[in-house]
Short mmCIF file of C-alpha atoms in Angstrom, two decimals:
data_model
loop_
_atom_site.label_atom_id
_atom_site.label_comp_id
_atom_site.label_asym_id
_atom_site.label_seq_id
_atom_site.Cartn_x
_atom_site.Cartn_y
_atom_site.Cartn_z
CA MET A 13 -42.93 -16.64 53.54
CA ARG A 14 -45.83 -18.89 53.63
CA VAL A 15 -47.07 -22.05 51.69
CA LYS A 16 -50.75 -23.00 51.71
CA ILE A 17 -51.50 -26.24 49.88
CA GLN A 18 -55.71 -26.00 49.83
CA THR A 19 -58.70 -27.05 48.15
CA GLU A 20 -59.99 -23.79 48.18
CA ASP A 21 -60.09 -21.02 45.87
CA PHE A 22 -57.55 -17.60 46.74
CA ASP A 23 -58.60 -14.12 46.44
CA LEU A 24 -55.29 -12.20 45.19
CA SER A 25 -56.21 -8.88 46.60
CA ARG A 26 -57.11 -10.29 49.77
CA GLU A 27 -54.10 -12.49 50.24
CA ILE A 28 -51.93 -9.47 49.24
CA ALA A 29 -53.30 -7.12 51.45
CA THR A 30 -52.32 -9.73 54.15
CA LEU A 31 -49.08 -10.31 53.21
CA ARG A 32 -48.35 -6.59 53.07
CA GLN A 33 -49.28 -5.89 57.10
CA GLY A 34 -46.43 -4.63 58.87
CA HIS A 35 -44.03 -4.24 55.74
CA PRO A 36 -43.84 0.00 54.89
CA GLU A 37 -40.66 -1.08 53.24
CA VAL A 38 -42.39 -2.76 49.93
CA GLY A 39 -42.23 -0.64 46.94
CA ALA A 40 -43.27 -3.68 44.34
CA ILE A 41 -45.20 -6.30 44.73
CA VAL A 42 -44.86 -9.01 41.64
CA SER A 43 -48.03 -11.71 41.03
CA PHE A 44 -48.15 -15.10 39.46
CA VAL A 45 -51.77 -16.65 38.80
CA GLY A 46 -51.55 -19.70 36.99
CA VAL A 47 -55.19 -20.75 35.52
CA VAL A 48 -56.94 -23.54 34.15
CA ARG A 49 -56.77 -23.00 30.45
CA ASP A 50 -59.87 -24.27 28.26
CA PHE A 51 -57.79 -25.85 25.77
CA ASN A 52 -54.66 -27.87 26.19
CA ASP A 53 -52.56 -29.22 23.40
CA GLY A 54 -55.67 -29.30 21.27
CA ASP A 55 -58.25 -31.54 23.72
CA HIS A 56 -61.02 -30.01 25.90
CA VAL A 57 -60.16 -29.68 29.11
CA ASN A 58 -63.13 -30.44 31.27
CA GLN A 59 -61.70 -31.33 34.53
CA LEU A 60 -57.89 -31.16 36.06
CA CYS A 61 -57.23 -33.24 39.08
CA LEU A 62 -54.10 -32.21 41.22
CA GLU A 63 -52.55 -35.06 43.43
CA HIS A 64 -49.40 -33.83 45.62
CA TYR A 65 -47.46 -35.37 48.68
CA PRO A 66 -48.26 -33.95 51.62
CA GLY A 67 -45.23 -32.81 53.66
CA MET A 68 -43.03 -32.65 50.77
CA THR A 69 -44.97 -29.87 48.77
CA GLU A 70 -44.62 -27.38 51.84
CA LYS A 71 -41.18 -28.52 52.68
CA SER A 72 -40.10 -28.58 48.70
CA ILE A 73 -41.98 -24.57 48.31
CA GLU A 74 -40.30 -23.22 51.63
CA SER A 75 -36.56 -24.48 50.58
CA ILE A 76 -37.42 -22.64 46.69
CA MET A 77 -38.58 -19.49 48.44
CA THR A 78 -35.44 -19.53 51.03
CA SER A 79 -33.16 -19.64 47.33
CA ALA A 80 -34.93 -16.69 46.52
CA HIS A 81 -34.14 -14.96 49.61
CA GLU A 82 -30.78 -15.54 49.21
CA ARG A 83 -30.34 -14.64 45.82
CA TRP A 84 -32.31 -11.21 45.74
CA GLN A 85 -33.27 -8.59 48.40
CA LEU A 86 -37.07 -9.76 49.27
CA VAL A 87 -39.27 -8.56 52.16
CA ASP A 88 -41.60 -11.19 52.04
CA CYS A 89 -43.20 -14.40 49.68
CA LEU A 90 -46.50 -16.12 49.43
CA VAL A 91 -47.37 -19.36 47.71
CA ILE A 92 -50.80 -20.70 47.51
CA HIS A 93 -51.54 -24.36 45.45
CA ARG A 94 -54.91 -25.73 45.08
CA VAL A 95 -55.11 -29.49 45.26
CA GLY A 96 -57.97 -31.79 44.18
CA LEU A 97 -60.75 -31.25 41.37
CA LEU A 98 -60.46 -28.30 39.28
CA MET A 99 -62.46 -26.74 36.47
CA PRO A 100 -61.55 -25.04 33.33
CA LEU A 101 -60.91 -21.19 34.21
CA ASP A 102 -59.88 -22.35 38.08
CA GLN A 103 -57.27 -20.55 39.43
CA ILE A 104 -54.85 -23.30 40.90
CA VAL A 105 -51.59 -21.11 41.80
CA LEU A 106 -50.72 -17.82 43.43
CA VAL A 107 -47.18 -16.92 44.28
CA VAL A 108 -46.44 -13.61 45.10
CA VAL A 109 -43.19 -11.55 45.94
CA MET A 110 -42.60 -8.29 48.07
CA SER A 111 -39.80 -6.28 47.40
CA ALA A 112 -38.41 -2.59 47.80
CA HIS A 113 -37.71 -2.73 44.20
CA ARG A 114 -39.27 -4.24 41.40
CA GLY A 115 -36.19 -5.94 39.77
CA ASP A 116 -36.25 -8.47 42.64
CA ALA A 117 -39.69 -8.86 43.14
CA PHE A 118 -39.48 -9.99 39.53
CA ALA A 119 -36.92 -12.18 39.51
CA GLY A 120 -38.17 -13.69 42.79
CA CYS A 121 -41.60 -14.60 41.34
CA GLU A 122 -40.34 -16.30 38.19
CA PHE A 123 -37.77 -17.97 40.08
CA ILE A 124 -40.42 -19.71 42.49
CA MET A 125 -42.33 -20.53 39.55
CA ASP A 126 -40.09 -21.89 37.44
CA TYR A 127 -38.41 -24.12 40.31
CA LEU A 128 -41.76 -24.86 41.62
CA LYS A 129 -43.18 -26.34 38.27
CA THR A 130 -40.14 -28.56 38.33
CA GLN A 131 -39.46 -29.68 41.86
CA ALA A 132 -42.40 -29.39 44.19
CA PRO A 133 -44.37 -32.71 44.05
CA PHE A 134 -47.99 -32.20 42.44
CA TRP A 135 -49.15 -34.25 39.27
CA LYS A 136 -52.23 -32.87 36.80
CA LYS A 137 -54.65 -35.96 35.86
CA GLU A 138 -56.96 -33.89 32.90
CA LYS A 139 -60.30 -35.33 32.34
CA THR A 140 -61.18 -35.28 28.54
CA PRO A 141 -63.75 -36.40 26.63
CA GLN A 142 -61.50 -39.03 25.25
CA GLY A 143 -60.59 -40.34 28.73
CA ALA A 144 -58.73 -39.14 31.61
CA HIS A 145 -54.48 -39.39 31.52
CA TRP A 146 -51.87 -37.55 33.54
CA VAL A 147 -50.01 -34.38 32.12
CA GLU A 148 -46.59 -35.15 30.95
CA ALA A 149 -44.05 -33.17 31.97
CA LYS A 150 -42.43 -30.69 29.90
CA GLN A 151 -39.28 -30.02 28.69
CA SER A 152 -39.62 -26.75 28.32
CA ASP A 153 -40.20 -26.39 32.24
CA ASP A 154 -36.50 -28.19 33.05
CA GLU A 155 -34.85 -25.50 30.59
CA ALA A 156 -36.59 -22.49 32.30
CA ALA A 157 -35.34 -23.72 36.15
CA GLN A 158 -32.18 -24.42 34.38
CA ARG A 159 -31.54 -20.81 33.00
CA TRP A 160 -31.47 -19.88 36.95
CA SER A 161 -28.21 -22.19 38.22
CA GLN A 162 -26.03 -20.07 35.46
CA SER A 163 -23.86 -18.02 37.94
CA VAL A 164 -24.12 -14.85 36.11
CA PRO A 165 -27.31 -12.69 37.67
CA ARG A 166 -29.72 -11.29 36.01
CA LEU A 167 -29.51 -7.24 35.85
CA MET B 279 -38.40 -51.48 57.86
CA ILE B 280 -38.38 -48.70 55.68
CA THR B 281 -41.72 -46.71 53.74
CA ILE B 282 -42.38 -46.56 50.46
CA ILE B 283 -44.97 -44.17 48.70
CA TYR B 284 -46.16 -44.25 44.85
CA PHE B 285 -47.84 -41.34 43.48
CA ALA B 286 -49.86 -40.22 40.32
CA ARG B 287 -49.23 -42.58 37.34
CA LEU B 288 -46.70 -44.69 39.29
CA LYS B 289 -49.81 -45.70 41.87
CA GLU B 290 -52.22 -46.40 39.50
CA ALA B 291 -50.02 -48.28 37.76
CA LEU B 292 -48.97 -50.38 40.54
CA GLY B 293 -52.15 -50.57 42.66
CA LEU B 294 -49.97 -49.29 45.48
CA THR B 295 -50.16 -45.86 47.95
CA SER B 296 -47.65 -47.26 49.68
CA GLU B 297 -45.95 -50.45 51.44
CA GLN B 298 -43.66 -51.16 54.26
CA LEU B 299 -40.40 -53.11 53.45
CA LEU B 300 -37.79 -55.08 55.62
CA LEU B 301 -34.44 -53.35 53.58
CA PRO B 302 -32.39 -57.08 52.75
CA ASP B 303 -28.94 -56.26 53.08
CA GLY B 304 -26.71 -54.93 50.22
CA VAL B 305 -29.96 -52.56 49.74
CA THR B 306 -28.08 -48.89 50.46
CA THR B 307 -29.54 -46.87 48.30
CA VAL B 308 -32.12 -45.53 45.78
CA GLU B 309 -30.97 -47.36 42.54
CA GLY B 310 -30.42 -50.44 45.13
CA LEU B 311 -34.19 -50.27 45.96
CA ARG B 312 -35.16 -49.82 42.45
CA THR B 313 -33.46 -52.92 41.28
CA LEU B 314 -35.14 -55.02 44.34
CA LEU B 315 -38.58 -53.55 42.98
CA MET B 316 -37.94 -54.23 39.39
CA GLN B 317 -37.40 -57.84 40.18
CA ARG B 318 -41.13 -58.36 41.14
CA GLY B 319 -41.79 -58.49 37.41
CA GLY B 320 -44.19 -57.51 35.48
CA VAL B 321 -45.71 -53.88 35.46
CA TRP B 322 -43.19 -53.25 38.45
CA GLU B 323 -39.98 -54.08 35.56
CA LYS B 324 -42.40 -52.47 33.33
CA GLU B 325 -42.79 -48.56 35.41
CA LEU B 326 -39.76 -48.78 37.20
CA GLY B 327 -37.38 -49.61 34.10
CA PRO B 328 -35.17 -47.45 32.26
CA LEU B 329 -37.95 -46.76 29.76
CA ARG B 330 -40.36 -44.74 31.81
CA SER B 331 -38.90 -41.69 33.48
CA PHE B 332 -39.85 -41.85 37.11
CA ARG B 333 -38.26 -39.55 40.13
CA ALA B 334 -37.54 -40.72 43.52
CA ALA B 335 -37.45 -38.56 47.16
CA VAL B 336 -35.80 -39.96 50.27
CA ASN B 337 -37.32 -38.50 53.61
CA GLN B 338 -39.07 -35.62 51.73
CA CYS B 339 -36.15 -34.23 49.28
CA LEU B 340 -35.67 -35.36 45.54
CA ALA B 341 -32.85 -38.04 45.71
CA GLN B 342 -30.53 -39.30 42.88
CA GLY B 343 -29.71 -43.04 42.13
CA HIS B 344 -26.95 -42.97 44.27
CA THR B 345 -28.74 -41.51 47.27
CA GLY B 346 -28.69 -43.35 50.50
CA VAL B 347 -31.54 -45.36 52.20
CA LYS B 348 -31.76 -46.93 55.69
CA ALA B 349 -33.95 -48.32 57.31
CA GLY B 350 -36.52 -45.95 58.85
CA ASP B 351 -36.56 -43.82 55.57
CA GLU B 352 -39.55 -43.00 54.03
CA VAL B 353 -38.98 -43.55 50.06
CA ALA B 354 -41.17 -41.91 47.00
CA PHE B 355 -41.54 -42.93 43.67
CA PHE B 356 -43.23 -41.01 41.55
CA PRO B 357 -43.23 -39.51 37.79
CA PRO B 358 -41.90 -35.89 36.96
CA VAL B 359 -43.68 -33.02 38.34
CA THR B 360 -46.55 -31.32 36.13
CA GLY B 361 -47.62 -28.76 39.15
CA GLY B 362 -48.23 -25.06 38.78
CA MET C 224 -54.95 -3.42 25.56
CA ARG C 225 -56.64 -1.06 28.40
CA VAL C 226 -54.92 2.29 29.74
CA LYS C 227 -56.57 4.01 32.88
CA ILE C 228 -55.16 7.35 34.13
CA GLN C 229 -57.22 7.94 37.41
CA THR C 230 -57.13 9.28 40.56
CA GLU C 231 -59.23 6.73 42.54
CA ASP C 232 -57.48 3.59 44.07
CA PHE C 233 -57.92 0.24 42.37
CA ASP C 234 -58.87 -3.55 43.25
CA LEU C 235 -56.71 -5.94 41.80
CA SER C 236 -58.56 -8.97 41.81
CA ARG C 237 -61.76 -7.18 40.16
CA GLU C 238 -59.14 -5.49 37.37
CA ILE C 239 -58.15 -9.40 36.67
CA ALA C 240 -61.47 -11.07 36.85
CA THR C 241 -62.71 -8.09 34.00
CA LEU C 242 -59.51 -8.60 31.77
CA ARG C 243 -59.82 -12.37 31.61
CA GLN C 244 -63.48 -11.97 30.54
CA GLY C 245 -63.84 -14.10 26.83
CA HIS C 246 -60.05 -15.48 26.92
CA PRO C 247 -60.22 -19.16 27.96
CA GLU C 248 -57.09 -19.54 26.50
CA VAL C 249 -55.03 -17.72 29.20
CA GLY C 250 -52.99 -19.91 31.65
CA ALA C 251 -50.53 -17.03 33.01
CA ILE C 252 -51.16 -14.11 34.71
CA VAL C 253 -48.07 -11.72 35.73
CA SER C 254 -49.03 -9.12 37.78
CA PHE C 255 -47.22 -5.99 39.33
CA VAL C 256 -48.37 -3.51 41.64
CA GLY C 257 -46.40 -0.39 42.87
CA VAL C 258 -46.86 0.99 45.70
CA VAL C 259 -45.93 4.06 48.03
CA ARG C 260 -43.16 2.99 50.45
CA ASP C 261 -43.28 4.44 53.88
CA PHE C 262 -39.42 5.36 53.63
CA ASN C 263 -37.78 6.82 50.73
CA ASP C 264 -34.11 7.64 50.23
CA GLY C 265 -34.21 8.37 54.22
CA ASP C 266 -36.83 10.58 54.18
CA HIS C 267 -40.49 9.73 55.94
CA VAL C 268 -42.42 10.66 53.16
CA ASN C 269 -45.70 11.78 53.99
CA GLN C 270 -47.59 12.50 50.71
CA LEU C 271 -46.93 11.86 46.75
CA CYS C 272 -48.42 14.05 44.53
CA LEU C 273 -48.50 12.69 41.08
CA GLU C 274 -48.46 14.72 37.72
CA HIS C 275 -48.96 13.55 34.25
CA TYR C 276 -49.32 14.89 30.54
CA PRO C 277 -52.94 13.90 29.76
CA GLY C 278 -53.16 12.52 26.23
CA MET C 279 -49.38 11.76 25.74
CA THR C 280 -49.43 9.41 28.95
CA GLU C 281 -52.17 7.38 27.30
CA LYS C 282 -50.23 7.03 23.63
CA SER C 283 -47.10 6.35 25.26
CA ILE C 284 -48.29 3.58 27.53
CA GLU C 285 -50.22 1.90 24.43
CA SER C 286 -46.95 2.54 22.75
CA ILE C 287 -45.03 0.64 25.10
CA MET C 288 -47.82 -2.53 25.50
CA THR C 289 -48.25 -2.50 21.79
CA SER C 290 -44.25 -3.19 21.51
CA ALA C 291 -45.28 -5.88 24.33
CA HIS C 292 -47.42 -7.43 21.95
CA GLU C 293 -44.74 -7.66 18.96
CA ARG C 294 -42.18 -9.33 21.14
CA TRP C 295 -44.08 -11.81 23.10
CA GLN C 296 -47.05 -13.93 22.84
CA LEU C 297 -49.82 -12.00 24.87
CA VAL C 298 -53.30 -12.42 25.06
CA ASP C 299 -54.38 -8.90 26.75
CA CYS C 300 -52.83 -6.47 29.20
CA LEU C 301 -53.80 -3.60 31.47
CA VAL C 302 -51.99 -0.59 33.09
CA ILE C 303 -53.71 1.60 35.23
CA HIS C 304 -51.98 4.84 36.69
CA ARG C 305 -52.61 6.95 39.68
CA VAL C 306 -52.55 10.87 39.84
CA GLY C 307 -52.97 13.17 42.25
CA LEU C 308 -52.25 12.82 45.58
CA LEU C 309 -51.04 9.79 47.37
CA MET C 310 -50.55 8.44 50.84
CA PRO C 311 -47.76 5.78 52.11
CA LEU C 312 -49.02 2.52 51.46
CA ASP C 313 -51.29 3.61 48.47
CA GLN C 314 -51.34 1.55 45.48
CA ILE C 315 -49.82 3.89 42.76
CA VAL C 316 -49.47 1.56 39.39
CA LEU C 317 -50.83 -1.65 38.20
CA VAL C 318 -49.50 -3.52 35.29
CA VAL C 319 -51.62 -7.23 34.39
CA VAL C 320 -50.18 -8.99 31.50
CA MET C 321 -51.80 -12.41 30.35
CA SER C 322 -50.94 -15.31 28.21
CA ALA C 323 -51.09 -18.55 27.36
CA HIS C 324 -47.40 -19.17 28.98
CA ARG C 325 -45.89 -17.60 31.48
CA GLY C 326 -42.73 -16.99 30.56
CA ASP C 327 -44.46 -14.39 28.06
CA ALA C 328 -46.12 -13.28 30.59
CA PHE C 329 -43.13 -12.42 33.13
CA ALA C 330 -41.33 -10.83 30.52
CA GLY C 331 -44.11 -8.58 29.09
CA CYS C 332 -45.02 -7.63 32.21
CA GLU C 333 -40.97 -6.59 33.39
CA PHE C 334 -41.05 -4.92 29.79
CA ILE C 335 -43.77 -2.46 30.07
CA MET C 336 -42.85 -1.42 33.50
CA ASP C 337 -39.41 -0.75 32.60
CA TYR C 338 -40.11 1.07 29.84
CA LEU C 339 -43.49 3.04 32.05
CA LYS C 340 -40.69 4.11 34.45
CA THR C 341 -38.53 5.49 31.62
CA GLN C 342 -40.97 6.82 29.12
CA ALA C 343 -44.53 7.59 30.55
CA PRO C 344 -44.76 11.18 31.23
CA PHE C 345 -45.38 11.03 35.10
CA TRP C 346 -43.52 13.12 37.80
CA LYS C 347 -43.60 12.54 41.45
CA LYS C 348 -43.37 15.17 43.88
CA GLU C 349 -42.73 14.16 47.72
CA LYS C 350 -43.68 15.97 50.62
CA THR C 351 -41.79 15.49 53.84
CA PRO C 352 -41.52 17.28 56.79
CA GLN C 353 -38.24 18.74 55.49
CA GLY C 354 -40.47 20.24 52.53
CA ALA C 355 -41.51 19.33 49.01
CA HIS C 356 -39.34 18.31 46.50
CA TRP C 357 -39.26 16.49 42.94
CA VAL C 358 -38.11 12.79 42.76
CA GLU C 359 -35.11 12.73 40.75
CA ALA C 360 -35.20 10.24 37.66
CA LYS C 361 -32.63 6.86 38.51
CA GLN C 362 -29.85 5.64 36.37
CA SER C 363 -30.99 2.42 37.33
CA ASP C 364 -34.32 2.87 35.58
CA ASP C 365 -32.61 3.94 32.25
CA GLU C 366 -30.48 0.82 32.51
CA ALA C 367 -33.23 -1.59 33.32
CA ALA C 368 -35.02 0.05 30.30
CA GLN C 369 -31.93 -0.43 28.06
CA ARG C 370 -31.84 -4.01 28.54
CA TRP C 371 -34.63 -5.03 26.28
CA SER C 372 -33.05 -3.17 23.29
CA GLN C 373 -30.56 -5.98 23.01
CA SER C 374 -31.89 -7.71 20.10
CA VAL C 375 -30.94 -11.10 21.96
CA PRO C 376 -34.23 -12.37 23.19
CA ARG C 377 -34.16 -13.33 26.56
CA LEU C 378 -35.35 -17.37 27.12
CA MET D 175 -47.85 29.49 15.73
CA ILE D 176 -46.93 26.36 18.11
CA THR D 177 -48.28 25.33 21.96
CA ILE D 178 -45.68 25.01 24.49
CA ILE D 179 -46.30 23.58 27.62
CA TYR D 180 -44.35 22.93 30.78
CA PHE D 181 -44.22 19.98 33.51
CA ALA D 182 -43.31 19.16 36.85
CA ARG D 183 -39.93 21.13 38.10
CA LEU D 184 -39.74 23.00 35.03
CA LYS D 185 -43.35 24.51 35.37
CA GLU D 186 -42.63 25.72 38.67
CA ALA D 187 -39.67 27.54 37.75
CA LEU D 188 -40.87 29.12 34.91
CA GLY D 189 -43.82 29.90 36.74
CA LEU D 190 -45.65 29.12 33.51
CA THR D 191 -48.03 25.84 32.45
CA SER D 192 -48.25 26.96 28.79
CA GLU D 193 -47.71 29.78 25.79
CA GLN D 194 -48.74 30.29 22.43
CA LEU D 195 -45.75 31.35 20.26
CA LEU D 196 -45.24 32.42 16.83
CA LEU D 197 -42.36 30.16 15.65
CA PRO D 198 -39.35 32.87 13.54
CA ASP D 199 -37.86 31.59 10.50
CA GLY D 200 -34.96 29.29 11.57
CA VAL D 201 -36.20 27.62 13.90
CA THR D 202 -37.26 24.38 12.61
CA THR D 203 -36.18 21.63 15.62
CA VAL D 204 -36.60 21.03 19.38
CA GLU D 205 -33.05 22.30 19.62
CA GLY D 206 -33.53 25.52 18.02
CA LEU D 207 -36.49 26.00 19.92
CA ARG D 208 -34.79 25.76 23.09
CA THR D 209 -32.24 28.38 21.58
CA LEU D 210 -34.80 30.73 21.08
CA LEU D 211 -36.28 29.95 24.50
CA MET D 212 -32.98 30.11 26.22
CA GLN D 213 -32.65 33.50 25.33
CA ARG D 214 -35.23 34.93 27.31
CA GLY D 215 -32.05 34.74 30.03
CA GLY D 216 -32.78 34.28 33.77
CA VAL D 217 -34.78 31.10 34.56
CA TRP D 218 -35.25 30.28 31.13
CA GLU D 219 -31.22 29.77 30.55
CA LYS D 220 -30.92 28.10 33.73
CA GLU D 221 -33.77 25.81 33.41
CA LEU D 222 -32.86 25.07 29.67
CA GLY D 223 -29.18 25.27 29.82
CA PRO D 224 -26.94 22.01 29.54
CA LEU D 225 -26.39 21.76 33.58
CA ARG D 226 -30.05 20.98 33.72
CA SER D 227 -31.49 17.29 32.59
CA PHE D 228 -34.79 17.90 31.03
CA ARG D 229 -36.69 16.11 28.26
CA ALA D 230 -39.03 16.95 25.02
CA ALA D 231 -42.32 15.98 23.29
CA VAL D 232 -43.62 17.28 19.89
CA ASN D 233 -47.15 16.14 19.43
CA GLN D 234 -46.79 14.16 22.55
CA CYS D 235 -44.37 11.87 21.31
CA LEU D 236 -40.75 11.99 22.70
CA ALA D 237 -38.25 13.94 20.93
CA GLN D 238 -34.42 14.83 20.14
CA GLY D 239 -33.09 17.45 19.88
CA HIS D 240 -33.12 17.29 16.10
CA THR D 241 -37.10 16.62 15.77
CA GLY D 242 -38.37 18.46 13.22
CA VAL D 243 -41.10 21.62 14.81
CA LYS D 244 -43.16 22.97 12.82
CA ALA D 245 -46.46 25.97 12.93
CA GLY D 246 -49.27 23.81 14.77
CA ASP D 247 -47.33 21.63 16.50
CA GLU D 248 -47.76 20.92 20.78
CA VAL D 249 -44.04 20.82 22.20
CA ALA D 250 -43.78 20.15 26.11
CA PHE D 251 -40.84 20.51 28.07
CA PHE D 252 -40.75 18.38 30.98
CA PRO D 253 -37.97 16.82 33.29
CA PRO D 254 -37.21 12.95 33.17
CA VAL D 255 -39.60 11.26 33.89
CA THR D 256 -40.84 9.59 37.53
CA GLY D 257 -43.85 7.47 37.09
CA GLY D 258 -44.43 3.98 38.39
#
């Protein structure tokens, strides 16, 4: 279980290779990469600036990963989240979840992303030709996180 | 004494990244602290008022209005998060 | 929409970079990598040999990807499946699904994997110290594929 | 004339990767073709019998027992797939 908050970019293949070391029982690796879209709600995004709450960010993501480990059979997982100035097409976030079987890896990865979106203290500011503004939180993200609190496990 | 930290839109609107505050008697929860800060009026009343949506954390854990606050705590106020 | 059946290994980062070209609207990239486990049902796996049905393999995977595009808002997707002789820890299969939003990308990627497991004509032969044997199909894979045929869409 | 292809366990058990067959009158479905092949007896009866689980494809699409078979078709018999 590793969390990295960094300004630098990351390489997915390299991160997975590192995470796999010493885990011959892994059969399934699910990764999520979030990237800066070139269009966001109609505005042309020139830049994105990501602010975070150092300390709490790491704690909250570790807590989400621990929950994922309690719910599914996971071997290991990794979250990398970039902060600072990002350009269109840049990678923002990486979640990698490894398991013996794919169902657990898919569920664990989506669960971590859904909670990260609603509980990890990051804030995005968009700089467009019309000026800079803070991105508003989405109702759909809250709903995505809430579905996991139903007690019925997914297949 | 408690430390209060502000982030993102709140930090900019209040013009403040953090402050150290002597906790008055009777202020024992996040909601109590919020009411205290709103009494400063102006932008404080506007940003921490019921119309603006914001979140709080106590000692780096997400908190509710009824979450306890005591001397030595680190309390943070910020807008709903938008990472990922 | 691309399908590659190959004996060579693949690099996840490079495949994603190629797939992203010309798609500034992509915000979410979900990847699945299946790898050869070092232990399989208690036997120590020394080698795995993958046989396929050329022609039908590509057709069936394209058909699965077309179904995924009909069900979710996907920008593009890629499947690479290796054939021939594979060693423990080798990568076997890659599924990458890109979308504007993460929910669609997760669902599309898991859907493609579940159907690939039950409908694409590949067969695995394991060579263990006890001899070679064909891997038996799993009931759980059929069940995983069947859940998608329920008409109720997932959130 | 139809082409029949065998894969994996079936190919090894039957000792045959493919064959070309003149389709007898009355054989119009996958099930009919299977019955015809089983009449060869021995390993054919065993491998294509009801106890062994196998799949069929006609012209590279997964087929059912009632799927039609006609001259010129490519029919394949194979075990349940185990890729991915």
